[in-house]
Short mmCIF file of C-alpha atoms in Angstrom, two decimals:
data_model
loop_
_atom_site.label_atom_id
_atom_site.label_comp_id
_atom_site.label_asym_id
_atom_site.label_seq_id
_atom_site.Cartn_x
_atom_site.Cartn_y
_atom_site.Cartn_z
CA MET A 1 12.61 -214.18 -43.26
CA ILE A 2 13.03 -216.68 -40.43
CA ASN A 3 11.11 -219.95 -40.42
CA GLY A 4 10.40 -222.26 -37.53
CA ILE A 5 8.02 -225.02 -36.54
CA VAL A 6 5.32 -225.68 -33.96
CA ILE A 7 6.08 -228.71 -31.78
CA GLY A 8 3.77 -229.62 -28.91
CA ARG A 9 1.97 -226.25 -29.19
CA GLN A 10 5.31 -224.46 -28.79
CA PRO A 11 6.50 -222.20 -31.62
CA GLN A 12 10.21 -222.85 -32.10
CA VAL A 13 12.98 -221.22 -34.11
CA LYS A 14 16.72 -221.73 -34.34
CA VAL A 15 18.96 -218.86 -33.26
CA LEU A 16 22.52 -218.69 -34.52
CA VAL A 17 24.98 -217.72 -31.75
CA ARG A 18 28.36 -216.43 -32.92
CA ILE A 19 31.36 -216.88 -30.63
CA SER A 20 34.74 -215.56 -31.74
CA GLY A 21 37.13 -218.37 -32.65
CA TYR A 22 34.43 -221.07 -32.76
CA PRO A 23 31.96 -222.29 -35.38
CA ASP A 24 28.51 -220.70 -35.20
CA LEU A 25 26.16 -222.57 -32.87
CA GLU A 26 22.48 -223.09 -33.71
CA ILE A 27 20.24 -223.15 -30.63
CA GLY A 28 16.59 -224.22 -30.76
CA CYS A 29 14.44 -221.68 -28.89
CA VAL A 30 10.78 -221.41 -27.95
CA ILE A 31 9.14 -218.09 -28.92
CA ASN A 32 7.71 -216.44 -25.78
CA THR A 33 5.69 -213.30 -26.54
CA GLY A 34 5.28 -212.74 -22.79
CA PHE A 35 9.04 -212.20 -22.44
CA GLU A 36 10.10 -208.65 -23.32
CA GLY A 37 13.82 -209.40 -23.56
CA ALA A 38 15.85 -210.87 -26.41
CA LEU A 39 16.97 -214.32 -25.31
CA THR A 40 17.10 -216.64 -22.31
CA LEU A 41 19.46 -219.57 -21.95
CA PRO A 42 19.88 -222.06 -19.11
CA VAL A 43 22.71 -221.20 -16.69
CA ALA A 44 24.69 -224.30 -17.76
CA ALA A 45 24.52 -223.28 -21.44
CA ILE A 46 25.78 -219.77 -20.67
CA ALA A 47 28.67 -221.21 -18.65
CA LYS A 48 29.57 -223.64 -21.44
CA LEU A 49 29.48 -220.84 -24.03
CA GLN A 50 31.48 -218.56 -21.70
CA LEU A 51 29.22 -215.60 -22.47
CA PRO A 52 30.47 -212.39 -20.82
CA TYR A 53 28.60 -211.25 -17.72
CA VAL A 54 26.99 -207.78 -17.87
CA ALA A 55 24.89 -207.28 -14.72
CA THR A 56 22.21 -208.77 -12.49
CA ILE A 57 18.64 -207.51 -12.86
CA ASN A 58 15.34 -208.30 -11.16
CA SER A 59 13.12 -210.30 -13.51
CA ASN A 60 9.38 -210.19 -12.85
CA LEU A 61 7.93 -213.64 -13.53
CA ALA A 62 4.39 -214.54 -14.57
CA ASN A 63 3.50 -215.39 -10.95
CA ASP A 64 4.62 -211.83 -9.98
CA GLU A 65 7.75 -213.16 -8.26
CA ASN A 66 10.87 -211.00 -8.65
CA LEU A 67 13.97 -213.07 -9.30
CA PRO A 68 17.57 -211.79 -9.40
CA THR A 69 18.75 -212.80 -12.87
CA PRO A 70 22.28 -212.63 -14.30
CA VAL A 71 22.48 -210.94 -17.70
CA HIS A 72 25.17 -211.89 -20.20
CA ARG A 73 25.95 -210.70 -23.71
CA ALA A 74 25.94 -212.69 -26.94
CA THR A 75 26.25 -212.07 -30.63
CA VAL A 76 23.41 -213.65 -32.59
CA VAL A 77 22.55 -213.71 -36.27
CA TRP A 78 18.87 -212.80 -36.61
CA ASP A 79 17.36 -212.71 -40.09
CA GLY A 80 20.84 -212.43 -41.57
CA VAL A 81 21.88 -209.50 -39.33
CA GLU A 82 24.52 -209.80 -36.60
CA LEU A 83 23.24 -208.33 -33.31
CA GLU A 84 24.65 -207.98 -29.79
CA VAL A 85 21.86 -208.96 -27.40
CA PRO A 86 21.35 -209.37 -23.67
CA VAL A 87 20.92 -212.99 -22.59
CA LEU A 88 19.16 -213.78 -19.32
CA ALA A 89 20.50 -216.81 -17.45
CA MET A 90 17.28 -218.57 -16.47
CA GLY A 91 14.94 -221.43 -17.16
CA ARG A 92 15.33 -224.92 -18.56
CA ARG A 93 14.81 -224.18 -22.23
CA PRO A 94 16.09 -221.35 -24.42
CA GLN A 95 13.54 -218.66 -25.28
CA VAL A 96 13.28 -215.83 -27.80
CA GLY A 97 11.45 -212.74 -26.57
CA THR A 98 9.80 -209.72 -28.12
CA LEU A 99 13.01 -207.65 -28.27
CA LEU A 100 14.12 -209.83 -31.20
CA LEU A 101 10.58 -209.81 -32.64
CA ASN A 102 10.40 -206.00 -32.63
CA ASN A 103 9.40 -204.61 -36.05
CA CYS A 104 8.55 -208.08 -37.31
CA ASN A 105 5.42 -209.94 -38.36
CA LEU A 106 5.07 -213.26 -36.54
CA ASN A 107 2.75 -215.71 -38.33
CA ILE A 108 1.87 -218.94 -36.49
CA ASP A 109 -0.74 -221.63 -37.07
CA PHE A 110 -0.89 -223.51 -33.77
CA SER A 111 -0.98 -227.04 -35.11
CA ASP A 112 1.79 -229.58 -34.52
CA GLY A 113 4.22 -229.54 -37.43
CA SER A 114 3.00 -226.19 -38.79
CA ILE A 115 5.63 -223.87 -40.21
CA LEU A 116 5.85 -220.42 -38.63
CA SER A 117 7.41 -217.34 -40.16
CA ILE A 118 8.98 -214.17 -38.84
CA GLU A 119 9.32 -211.41 -41.40
CA ALA A 120 10.71 -207.88 -41.02
CA LEU A 121 8.10 -205.14 -41.41
#
């Protein structure tokens, strides 16, 4: 099970990023159920982590704008399991999407300071 917290009406969890030859890095991420991918990170964070580039895709944003978006690859530890996931280089704050939430139960009480849980089905 993964636990997180609600801060300012934003459900947040920490994602462990594993980079060969370096200590694991814990990144605080907002859960975005409107994002169908795995993870987004700001461009500067991806550059600093030197995540390998995979491709550029068109991302369709909430305002129906299509935006060319670089996709990189990262190894994350999610609920104790090491996974290779696509990481979109976009936005100001890291986000977890529904690809990582697939086959999970997400339980959130939207009250500041509330604990949220993500549990495998």
